[in-house]
mmCIF file of C-alpha atoms in Angstrom:
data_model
loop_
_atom_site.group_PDB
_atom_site.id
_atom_site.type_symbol
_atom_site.label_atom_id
_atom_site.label_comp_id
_atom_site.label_asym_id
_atom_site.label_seq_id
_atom_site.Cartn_x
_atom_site.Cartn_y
_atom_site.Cartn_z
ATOM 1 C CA UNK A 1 52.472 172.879 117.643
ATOM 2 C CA UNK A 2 54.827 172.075 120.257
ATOM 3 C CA UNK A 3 57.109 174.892 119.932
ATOM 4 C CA UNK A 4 56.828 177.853 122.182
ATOM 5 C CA UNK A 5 58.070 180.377 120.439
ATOM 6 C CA UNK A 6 57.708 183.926 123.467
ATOM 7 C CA UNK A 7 54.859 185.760 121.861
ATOM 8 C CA UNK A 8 55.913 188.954 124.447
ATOM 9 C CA UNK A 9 59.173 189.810 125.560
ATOM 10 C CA UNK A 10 61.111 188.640 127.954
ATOM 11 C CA UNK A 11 59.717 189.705 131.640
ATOM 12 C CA UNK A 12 62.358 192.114 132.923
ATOM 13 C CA UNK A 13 64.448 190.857 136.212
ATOM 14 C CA UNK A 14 62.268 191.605 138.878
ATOM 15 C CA UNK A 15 59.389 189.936 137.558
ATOM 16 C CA UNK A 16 60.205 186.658 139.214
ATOM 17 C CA UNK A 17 58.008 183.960 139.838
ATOM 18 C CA UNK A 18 55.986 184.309 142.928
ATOM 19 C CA UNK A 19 57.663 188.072 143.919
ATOM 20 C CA UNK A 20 54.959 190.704 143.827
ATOM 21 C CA UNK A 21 57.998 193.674 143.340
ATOM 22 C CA UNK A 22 57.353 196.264 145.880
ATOM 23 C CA UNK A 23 57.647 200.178 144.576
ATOM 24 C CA UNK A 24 58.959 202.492 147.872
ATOM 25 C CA UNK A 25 57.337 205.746 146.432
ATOM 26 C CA UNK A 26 56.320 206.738 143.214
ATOM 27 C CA UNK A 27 58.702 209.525 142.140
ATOM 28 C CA UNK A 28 57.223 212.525 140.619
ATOM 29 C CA UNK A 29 58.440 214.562 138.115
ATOM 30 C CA UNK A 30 57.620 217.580 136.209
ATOM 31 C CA UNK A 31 56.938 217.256 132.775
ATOM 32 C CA UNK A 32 60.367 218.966 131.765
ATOM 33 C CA UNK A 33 62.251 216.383 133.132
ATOM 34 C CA UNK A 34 60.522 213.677 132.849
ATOM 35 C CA UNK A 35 60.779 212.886 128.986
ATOM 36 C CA UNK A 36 64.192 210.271 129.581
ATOM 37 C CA UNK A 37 63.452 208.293 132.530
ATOM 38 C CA UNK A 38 59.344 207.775 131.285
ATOM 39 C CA UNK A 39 60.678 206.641 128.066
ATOM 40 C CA UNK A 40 63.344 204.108 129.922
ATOM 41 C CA UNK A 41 60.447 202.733 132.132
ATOM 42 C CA UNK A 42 57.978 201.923 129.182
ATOM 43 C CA UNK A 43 60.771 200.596 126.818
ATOM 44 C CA UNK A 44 61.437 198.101 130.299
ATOM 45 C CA UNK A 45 58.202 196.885 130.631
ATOM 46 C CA UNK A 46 57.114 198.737 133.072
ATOM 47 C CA UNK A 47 54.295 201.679 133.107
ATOM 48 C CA UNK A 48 54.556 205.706 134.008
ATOM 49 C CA UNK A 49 51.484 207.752 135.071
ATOM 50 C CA UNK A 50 51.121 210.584 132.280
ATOM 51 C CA UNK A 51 48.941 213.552 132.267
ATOM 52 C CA UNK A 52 46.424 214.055 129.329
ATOM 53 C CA UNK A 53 43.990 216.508 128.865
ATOM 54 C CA UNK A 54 41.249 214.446 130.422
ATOM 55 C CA UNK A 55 42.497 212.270 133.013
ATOM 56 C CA UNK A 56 46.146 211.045 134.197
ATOM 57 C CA UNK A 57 46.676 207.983 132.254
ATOM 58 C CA UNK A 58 48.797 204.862 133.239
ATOM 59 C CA UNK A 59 50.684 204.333 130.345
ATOM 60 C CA UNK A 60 52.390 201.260 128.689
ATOM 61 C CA UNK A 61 53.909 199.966 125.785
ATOM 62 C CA UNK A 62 50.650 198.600 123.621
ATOM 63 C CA UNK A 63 52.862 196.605 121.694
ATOM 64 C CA UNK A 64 55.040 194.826 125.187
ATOM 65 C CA UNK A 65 52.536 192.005 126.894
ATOM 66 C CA UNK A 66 54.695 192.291 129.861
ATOM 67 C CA UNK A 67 53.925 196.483 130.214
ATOM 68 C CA UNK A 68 50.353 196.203 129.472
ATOM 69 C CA UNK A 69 49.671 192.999 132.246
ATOM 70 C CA UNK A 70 51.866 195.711 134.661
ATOM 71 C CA UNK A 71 48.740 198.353 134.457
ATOM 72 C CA UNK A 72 46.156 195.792 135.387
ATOM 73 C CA UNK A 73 48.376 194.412 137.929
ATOM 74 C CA UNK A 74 48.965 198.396 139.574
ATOM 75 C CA UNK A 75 45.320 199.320 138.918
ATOM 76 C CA UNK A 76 44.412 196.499 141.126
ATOM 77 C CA UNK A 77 41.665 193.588 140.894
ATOM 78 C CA UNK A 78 41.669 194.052 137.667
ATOM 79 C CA UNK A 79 39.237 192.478 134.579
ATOM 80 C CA UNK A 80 40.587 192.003 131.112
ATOM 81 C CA UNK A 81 38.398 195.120 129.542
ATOM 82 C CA UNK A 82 39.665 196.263 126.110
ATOM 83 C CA UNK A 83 42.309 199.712 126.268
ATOM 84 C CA UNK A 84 42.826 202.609 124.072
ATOM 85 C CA UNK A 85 45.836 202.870 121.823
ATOM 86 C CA UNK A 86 47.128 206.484 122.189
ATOM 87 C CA UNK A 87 48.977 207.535 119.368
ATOM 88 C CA UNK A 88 51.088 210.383 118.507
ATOM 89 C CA UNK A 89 49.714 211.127 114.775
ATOM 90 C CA UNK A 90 47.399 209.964 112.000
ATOM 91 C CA UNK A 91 50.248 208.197 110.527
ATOM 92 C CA UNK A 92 50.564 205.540 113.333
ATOM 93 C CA UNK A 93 46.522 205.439 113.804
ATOM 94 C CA UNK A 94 46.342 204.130 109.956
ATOM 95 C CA UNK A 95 49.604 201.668 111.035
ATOM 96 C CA UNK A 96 47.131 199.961 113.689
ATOM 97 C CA UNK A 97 43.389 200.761 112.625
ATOM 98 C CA UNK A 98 41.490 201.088 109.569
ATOM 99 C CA UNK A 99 39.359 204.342 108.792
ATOM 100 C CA UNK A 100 36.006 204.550 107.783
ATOM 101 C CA UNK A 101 35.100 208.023 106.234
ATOM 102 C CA UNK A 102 33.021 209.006 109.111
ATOM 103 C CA UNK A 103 35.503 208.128 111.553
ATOM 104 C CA UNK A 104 38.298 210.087 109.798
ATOM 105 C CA UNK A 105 36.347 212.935 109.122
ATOM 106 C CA UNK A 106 35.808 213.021 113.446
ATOM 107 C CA UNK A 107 39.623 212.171 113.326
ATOM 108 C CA UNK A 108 40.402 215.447 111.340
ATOM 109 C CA UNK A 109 37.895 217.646 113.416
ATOM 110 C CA UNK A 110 38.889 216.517 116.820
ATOM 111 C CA UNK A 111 42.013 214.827 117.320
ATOM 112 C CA UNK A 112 44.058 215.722 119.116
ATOM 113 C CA UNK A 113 41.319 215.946 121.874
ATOM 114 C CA UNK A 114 39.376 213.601 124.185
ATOM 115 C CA UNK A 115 37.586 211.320 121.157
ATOM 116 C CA UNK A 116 38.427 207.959 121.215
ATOM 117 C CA UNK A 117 37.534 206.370 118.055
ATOM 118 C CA UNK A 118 36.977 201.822 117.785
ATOM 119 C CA UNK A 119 37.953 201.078 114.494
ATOM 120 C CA UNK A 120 38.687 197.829 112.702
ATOM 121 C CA UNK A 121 42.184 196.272 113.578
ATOM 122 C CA UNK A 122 44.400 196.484 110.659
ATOM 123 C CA UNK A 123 46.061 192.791 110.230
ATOM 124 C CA UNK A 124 49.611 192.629 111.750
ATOM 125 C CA UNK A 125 49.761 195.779 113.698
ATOM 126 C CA UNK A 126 52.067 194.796 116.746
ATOM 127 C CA UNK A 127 49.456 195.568 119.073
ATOM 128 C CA UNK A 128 49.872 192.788 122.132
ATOM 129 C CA UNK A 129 46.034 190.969 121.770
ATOM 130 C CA UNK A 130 45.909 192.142 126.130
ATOM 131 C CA UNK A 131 45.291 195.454 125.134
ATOM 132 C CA UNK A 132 42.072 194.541 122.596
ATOM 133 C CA UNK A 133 40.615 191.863 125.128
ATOM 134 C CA UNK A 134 40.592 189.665 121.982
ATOM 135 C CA UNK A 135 38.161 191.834 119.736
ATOM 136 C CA UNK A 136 38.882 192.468 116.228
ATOM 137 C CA UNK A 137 38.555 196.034 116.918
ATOM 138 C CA UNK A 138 40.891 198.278 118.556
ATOM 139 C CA UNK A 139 39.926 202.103 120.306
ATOM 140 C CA UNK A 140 42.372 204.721 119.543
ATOM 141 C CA UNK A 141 42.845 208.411 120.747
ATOM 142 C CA UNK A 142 45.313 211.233 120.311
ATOM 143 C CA UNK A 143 46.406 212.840 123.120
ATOM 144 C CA UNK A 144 47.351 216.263 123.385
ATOM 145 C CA UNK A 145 50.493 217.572 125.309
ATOM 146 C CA UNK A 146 53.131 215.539 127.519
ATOM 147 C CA UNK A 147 51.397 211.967 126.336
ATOM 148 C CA UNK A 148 51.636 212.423 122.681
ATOM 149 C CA UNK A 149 55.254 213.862 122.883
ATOM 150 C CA UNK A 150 55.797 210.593 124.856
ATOM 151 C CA UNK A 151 53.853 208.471 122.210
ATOM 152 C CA UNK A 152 56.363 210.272 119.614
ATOM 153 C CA UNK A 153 59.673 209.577 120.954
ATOM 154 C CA UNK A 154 58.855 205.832 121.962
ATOM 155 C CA UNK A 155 57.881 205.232 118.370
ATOM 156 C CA UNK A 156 54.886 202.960 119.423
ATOM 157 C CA UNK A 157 51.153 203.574 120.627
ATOM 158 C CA UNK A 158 50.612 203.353 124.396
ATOM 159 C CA UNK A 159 48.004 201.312 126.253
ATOM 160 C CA UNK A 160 46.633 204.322 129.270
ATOM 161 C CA UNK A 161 43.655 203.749 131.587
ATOM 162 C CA UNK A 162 43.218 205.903 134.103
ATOM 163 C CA UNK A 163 45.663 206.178 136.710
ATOM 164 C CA UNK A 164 43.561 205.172 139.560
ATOM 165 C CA UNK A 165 42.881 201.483 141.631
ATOM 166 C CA UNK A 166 40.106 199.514 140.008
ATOM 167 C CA UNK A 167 36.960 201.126 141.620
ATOM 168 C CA UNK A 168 38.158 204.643 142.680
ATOM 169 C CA UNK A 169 37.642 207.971 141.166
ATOM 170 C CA UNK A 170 40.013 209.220 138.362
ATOM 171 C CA UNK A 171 42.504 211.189 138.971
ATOM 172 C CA UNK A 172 43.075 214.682 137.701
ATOM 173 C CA UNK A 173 46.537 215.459 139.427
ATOM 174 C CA UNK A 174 49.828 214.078 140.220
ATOM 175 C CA UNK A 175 49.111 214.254 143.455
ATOM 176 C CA UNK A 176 45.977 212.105 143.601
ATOM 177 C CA UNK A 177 47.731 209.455 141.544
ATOM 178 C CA UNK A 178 50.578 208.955 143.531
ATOM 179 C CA UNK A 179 48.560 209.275 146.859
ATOM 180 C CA UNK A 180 46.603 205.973 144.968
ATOM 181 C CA UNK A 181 49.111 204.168 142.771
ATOM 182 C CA UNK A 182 52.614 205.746 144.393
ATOM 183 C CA UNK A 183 53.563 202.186 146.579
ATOM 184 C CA UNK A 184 52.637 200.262 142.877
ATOM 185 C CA UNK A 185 54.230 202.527 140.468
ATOM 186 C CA UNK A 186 57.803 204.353 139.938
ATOM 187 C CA UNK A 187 56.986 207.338 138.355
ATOM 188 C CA UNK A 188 54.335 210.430 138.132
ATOM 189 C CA UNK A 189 54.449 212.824 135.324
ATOM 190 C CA UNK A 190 53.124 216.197 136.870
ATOM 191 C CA UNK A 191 51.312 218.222 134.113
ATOM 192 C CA UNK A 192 49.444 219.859 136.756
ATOM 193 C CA UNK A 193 45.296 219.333 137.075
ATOM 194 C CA UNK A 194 44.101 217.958 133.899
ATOM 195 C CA UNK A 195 41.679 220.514 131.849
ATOM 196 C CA UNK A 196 38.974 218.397 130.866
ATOM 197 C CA UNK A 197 38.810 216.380 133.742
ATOM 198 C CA UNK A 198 36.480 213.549 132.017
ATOM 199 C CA UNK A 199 37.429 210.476 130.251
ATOM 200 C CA UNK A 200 36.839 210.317 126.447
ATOM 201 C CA UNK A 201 34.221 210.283 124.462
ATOM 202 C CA UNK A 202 34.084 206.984 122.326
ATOM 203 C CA UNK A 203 32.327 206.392 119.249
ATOM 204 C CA UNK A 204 32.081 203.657 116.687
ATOM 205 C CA UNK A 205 31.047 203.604 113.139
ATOM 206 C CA UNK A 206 28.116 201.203 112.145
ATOM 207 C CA UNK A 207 27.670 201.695 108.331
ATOM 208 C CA UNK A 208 26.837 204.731 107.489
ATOM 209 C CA UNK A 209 25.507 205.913 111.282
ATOM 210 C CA UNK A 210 27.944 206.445 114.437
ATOM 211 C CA UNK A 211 26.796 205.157 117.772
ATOM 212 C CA UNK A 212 27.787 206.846 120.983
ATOM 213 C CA UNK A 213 29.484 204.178 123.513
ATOM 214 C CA UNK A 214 30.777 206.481 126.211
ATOM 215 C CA UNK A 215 30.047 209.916 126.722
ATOM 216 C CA UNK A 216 32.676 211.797 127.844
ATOM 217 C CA UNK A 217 35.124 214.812 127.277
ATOM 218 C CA UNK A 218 33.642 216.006 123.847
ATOM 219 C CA UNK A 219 29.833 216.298 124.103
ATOM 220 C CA UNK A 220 27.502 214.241 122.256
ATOM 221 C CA UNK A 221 25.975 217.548 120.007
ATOM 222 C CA UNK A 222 29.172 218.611 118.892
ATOM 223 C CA UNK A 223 30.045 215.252 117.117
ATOM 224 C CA UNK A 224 26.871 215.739 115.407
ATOM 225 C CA UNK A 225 27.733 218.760 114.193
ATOM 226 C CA UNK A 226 30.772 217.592 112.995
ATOM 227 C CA UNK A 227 28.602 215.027 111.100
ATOM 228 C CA UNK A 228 25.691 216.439 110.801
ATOM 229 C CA UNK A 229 23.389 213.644 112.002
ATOM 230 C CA UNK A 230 22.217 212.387 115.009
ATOM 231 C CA UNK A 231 24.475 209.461 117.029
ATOM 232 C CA UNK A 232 22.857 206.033 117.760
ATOM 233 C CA UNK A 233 22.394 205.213 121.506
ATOM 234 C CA UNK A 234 21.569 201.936 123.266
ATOM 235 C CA UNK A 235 21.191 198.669 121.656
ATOM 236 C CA UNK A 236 24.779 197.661 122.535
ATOM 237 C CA UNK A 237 25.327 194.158 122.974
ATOM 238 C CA UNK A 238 28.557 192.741 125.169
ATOM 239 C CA UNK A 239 31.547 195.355 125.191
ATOM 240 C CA UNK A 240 32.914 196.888 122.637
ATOM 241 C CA UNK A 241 35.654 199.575 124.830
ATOM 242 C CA UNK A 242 36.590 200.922 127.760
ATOM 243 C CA UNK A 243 33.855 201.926 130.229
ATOM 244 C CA UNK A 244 31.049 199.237 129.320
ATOM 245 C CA UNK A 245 30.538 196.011 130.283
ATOM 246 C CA UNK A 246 33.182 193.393 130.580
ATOM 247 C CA UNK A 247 34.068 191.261 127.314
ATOM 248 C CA UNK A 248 33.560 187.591 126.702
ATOM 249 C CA UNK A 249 36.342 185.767 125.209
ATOM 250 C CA UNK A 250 34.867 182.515 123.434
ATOM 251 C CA UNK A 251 37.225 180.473 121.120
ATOM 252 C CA UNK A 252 35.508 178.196 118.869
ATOM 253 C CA UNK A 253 36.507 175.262 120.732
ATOM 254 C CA UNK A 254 35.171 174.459 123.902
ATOM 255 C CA UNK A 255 37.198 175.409 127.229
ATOM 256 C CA UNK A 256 37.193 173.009 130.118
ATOM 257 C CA UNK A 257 38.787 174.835 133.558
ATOM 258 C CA UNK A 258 40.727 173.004 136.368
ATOM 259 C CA UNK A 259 42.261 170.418 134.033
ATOM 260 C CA UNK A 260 43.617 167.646 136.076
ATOM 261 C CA UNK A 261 43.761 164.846 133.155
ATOM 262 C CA UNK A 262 44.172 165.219 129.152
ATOM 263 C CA UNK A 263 41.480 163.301 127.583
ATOM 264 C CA UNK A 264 41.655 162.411 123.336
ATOM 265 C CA UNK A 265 41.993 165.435 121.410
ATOM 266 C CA UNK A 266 42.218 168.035 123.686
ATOM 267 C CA UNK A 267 44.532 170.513 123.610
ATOM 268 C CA UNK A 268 46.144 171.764 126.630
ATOM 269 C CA UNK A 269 47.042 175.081 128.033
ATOM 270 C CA UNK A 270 49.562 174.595 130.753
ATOM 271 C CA UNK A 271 50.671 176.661 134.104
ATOM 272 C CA UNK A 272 53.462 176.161 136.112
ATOM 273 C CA UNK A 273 55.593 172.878 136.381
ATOM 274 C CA UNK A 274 53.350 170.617 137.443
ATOM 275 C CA UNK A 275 51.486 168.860 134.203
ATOM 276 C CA UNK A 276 48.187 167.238 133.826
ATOM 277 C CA UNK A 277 48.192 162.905 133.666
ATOM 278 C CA UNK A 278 48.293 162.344 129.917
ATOM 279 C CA UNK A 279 49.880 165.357 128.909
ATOM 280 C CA UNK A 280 51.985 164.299 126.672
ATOM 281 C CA UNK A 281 49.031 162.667 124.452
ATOM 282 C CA UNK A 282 47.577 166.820 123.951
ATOM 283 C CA UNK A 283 47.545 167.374 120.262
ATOM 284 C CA UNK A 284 48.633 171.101 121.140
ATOM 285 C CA UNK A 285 50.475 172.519 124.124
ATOM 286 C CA UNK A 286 51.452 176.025 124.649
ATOM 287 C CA UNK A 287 52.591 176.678 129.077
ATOM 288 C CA UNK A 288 51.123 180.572 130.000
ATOM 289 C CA UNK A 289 54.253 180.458 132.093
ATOM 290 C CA UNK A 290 56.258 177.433 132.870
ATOM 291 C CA UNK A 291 57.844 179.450 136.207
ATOM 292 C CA UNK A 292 54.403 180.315 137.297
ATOM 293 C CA UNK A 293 54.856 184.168 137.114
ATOM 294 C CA UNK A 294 50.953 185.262 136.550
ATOM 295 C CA UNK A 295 52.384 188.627 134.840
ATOM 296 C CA UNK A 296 53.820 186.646 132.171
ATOM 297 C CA UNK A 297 50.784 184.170 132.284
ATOM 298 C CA UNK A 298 48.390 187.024 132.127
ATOM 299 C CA UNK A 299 50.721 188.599 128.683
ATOM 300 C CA UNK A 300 50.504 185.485 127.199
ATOM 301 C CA UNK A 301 46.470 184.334 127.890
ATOM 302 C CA UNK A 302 44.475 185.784 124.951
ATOM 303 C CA UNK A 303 47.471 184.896 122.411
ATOM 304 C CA UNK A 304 47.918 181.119 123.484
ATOM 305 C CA UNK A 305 44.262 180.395 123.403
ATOM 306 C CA UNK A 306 43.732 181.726 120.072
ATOM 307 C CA UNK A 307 47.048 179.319 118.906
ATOM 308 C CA UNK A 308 45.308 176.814 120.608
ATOM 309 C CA UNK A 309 41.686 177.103 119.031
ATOM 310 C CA UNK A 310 43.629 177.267 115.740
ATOM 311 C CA UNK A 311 45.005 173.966 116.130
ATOM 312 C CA UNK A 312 41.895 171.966 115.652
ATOM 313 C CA UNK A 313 41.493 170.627 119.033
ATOM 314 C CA UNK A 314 37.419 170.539 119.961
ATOM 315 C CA UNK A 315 38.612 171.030 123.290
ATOM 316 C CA UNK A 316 40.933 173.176 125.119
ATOM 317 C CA UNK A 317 41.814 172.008 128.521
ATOM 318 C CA UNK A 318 43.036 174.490 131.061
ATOM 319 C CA UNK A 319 45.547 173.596 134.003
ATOM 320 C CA UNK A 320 44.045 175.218 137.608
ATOM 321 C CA UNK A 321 45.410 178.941 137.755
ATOM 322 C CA UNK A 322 45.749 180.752 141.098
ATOM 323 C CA UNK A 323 43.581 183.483 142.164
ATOM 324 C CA UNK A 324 46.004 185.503 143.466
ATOM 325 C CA UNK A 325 47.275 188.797 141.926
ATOM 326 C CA UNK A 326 46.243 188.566 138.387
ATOM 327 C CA UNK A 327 45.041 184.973 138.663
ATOM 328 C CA UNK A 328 41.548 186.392 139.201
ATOM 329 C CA UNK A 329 41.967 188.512 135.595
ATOM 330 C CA UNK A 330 43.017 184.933 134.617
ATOM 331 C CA UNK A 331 40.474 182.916 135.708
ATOM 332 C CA UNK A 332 37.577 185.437 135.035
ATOM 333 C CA UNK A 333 38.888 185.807 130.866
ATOM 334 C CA UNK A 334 38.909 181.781 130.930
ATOM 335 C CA UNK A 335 35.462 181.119 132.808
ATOM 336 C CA UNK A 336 33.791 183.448 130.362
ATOM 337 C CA UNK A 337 35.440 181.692 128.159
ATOM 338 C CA UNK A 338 34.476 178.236 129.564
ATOM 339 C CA UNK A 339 30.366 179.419 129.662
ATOM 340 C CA UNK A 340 27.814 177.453 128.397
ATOM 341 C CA UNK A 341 27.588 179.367 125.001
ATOM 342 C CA UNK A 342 23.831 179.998 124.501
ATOM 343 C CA UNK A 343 23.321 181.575 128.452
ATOM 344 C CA UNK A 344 26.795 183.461 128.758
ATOM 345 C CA UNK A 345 25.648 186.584 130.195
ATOM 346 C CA UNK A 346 28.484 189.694 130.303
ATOM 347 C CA UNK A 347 29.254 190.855 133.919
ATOM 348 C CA UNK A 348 29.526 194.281 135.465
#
């Protein structure tokens, strides 16, 4: 397992190592004439506020590593929470997810509209493991409008929280996204104020029930109408989607933090240039980044630990990571990750 084959693709130009790139304005656009340069940003790497019909969404590629890590590095502080695949049509949400017949029957009834549905991963779907917080599951929606035009012409689904900083309110116009985002971001699609206004509902299947996980744009009583029974609340444990609590990551092996040696057996997941003593004796390496650029580091996390906890190895040991930028994503994923196991607790 010493090979390290790129499990993203390659970071564009200006993502160099240590070089937070610096946006002058965001340039706004209407949504006539925005179609060609959105599409050349997200097949770049890099991200485009979109308007949907419930909130603007920051969009990127859910299949590029590099994209996605760009929306938690804009949003700001950000946590590695799970994000919804938007997808242009039925036929790409059975490419990605698997359908239950409750959760096509909402599917039929409501999409496209503000339901996003979590649905069981299908095997092989492209979709970079950042974007899924390393569940098994992945939430999809259809958008309406601009955003599943977009979706269309790409080819691909696309990863879109709201366009906001971590911690502010959403935003429901051009305007108030570039007045947040506009020093962090290139472009704003202007589809004027968005008519719901809410984020998405989300649902998930359990058998043969449906449990609501976040209410939003499509009230609670008109899903059960649609399925004419009532939806399960509460009794959710860790997180599941967007809006809940943040997600533990826990490989089967064990994760020691702030590696400075390589004891017998472990496995090591390196940072930068500088290597742990005994290095060389890890029975599996794989470097997050060996230029130490944390976008690329943060593309590559969930991925690379998952190689490594396939490789055996009781013990994973992790090279220090800076908190700066995305290090602090970083560092949270991997010290849930490094928790004692029977009193991990999920954080707000």
């Amino acid at each position: 397992m010493n090979c390290q084959c790129p499990l993203a693709p390659a970071a564009p130009s200006y993502y160099a190592a240590g070089i937070r790139e610096v946006t002058r304005v965001a340039e706004i656009l209407a949504v006539g004439e925005a179609m060609e340069p959105a599409l050349a940003l997200l097949l770049g790497g890099d991200v485009v506020a979109i308007p949907t019909e419930t909130v603007y969404g920051l969009a990127g590629d859910a299949t590029n590593g590099i994209g996605v890590a760009r929306i938690f590095e804009a949003k700001g502080r950000p946590r590695f929470n799970p994000l919804i695949a938007h997808v242009a049509d039925m036929a790409m949400a059975e490419r990605i997810a698997s359908f239950d017949p409750l959760s096509r029957k909402l599917a039929l009834a409501f999409w496209p509209g503000p339901l996003t549905l979590v649905l069981p991963q299908r095997p092989g779907n492209g979709i970079h493991p950042l974007v899924t917080a390393g569940l098994d599951t992945i939430a999809v929606r259809m958008p309406r409008g601009f955003g599943g035009d977009l979706i269309a012409r790409l080819g691909r689904p696309l990863a879109a929280p709201s366009a906001n900083s971590s911690g502010k309110i959403s935003a429901t116009t051009a305007q108030a996204v570039a007045a947040d985002l506009g020093g962090r971001i290139k472009l704003v699609v202007d589809g004027g104020a968005t008519p719901v206004g809410l984020e998405s509902t989300i649902v998930k299947a359990e058998g043969e029930r449906l449990r609501l996980l976040r209410p939003g744009g499509i009230a609670a009583d008109e899903i059960e109408a649609a399925i004419r029974m009532e939806l399960l609340r509460g009794g959710i444990a860790g997180v599941e989607a967007p809006g809940m609590l943040a997600s533990h990551y826990a490989p089967g092996a064990a994760v020691r933090l702030n590696a400075g040696t390589v004891g017998e057996g472990e496995a090591l997941l390196a940072f930068g240039d500088q290597r742990a003593e005994g290095w060389r004796g890890a029975t599996a390496f794989l470097n997050l980044s060996l230029s130490g650029d944390l976008r690329e580091a943060a593309s590559n996390l969930f991925a690379y630990m998952q190689d490594l906890d396939r490789s055996g190895a009781r013990i994973i040991a992790v090279e220090p990571i800076p908190f700066d930028g995305l290090g602090e994503a970083i560092n949270d994923r991997l010290s849930r990750a490094a928790a004692p196991r029977d009193n991990a607790q999920p954080t707000t």
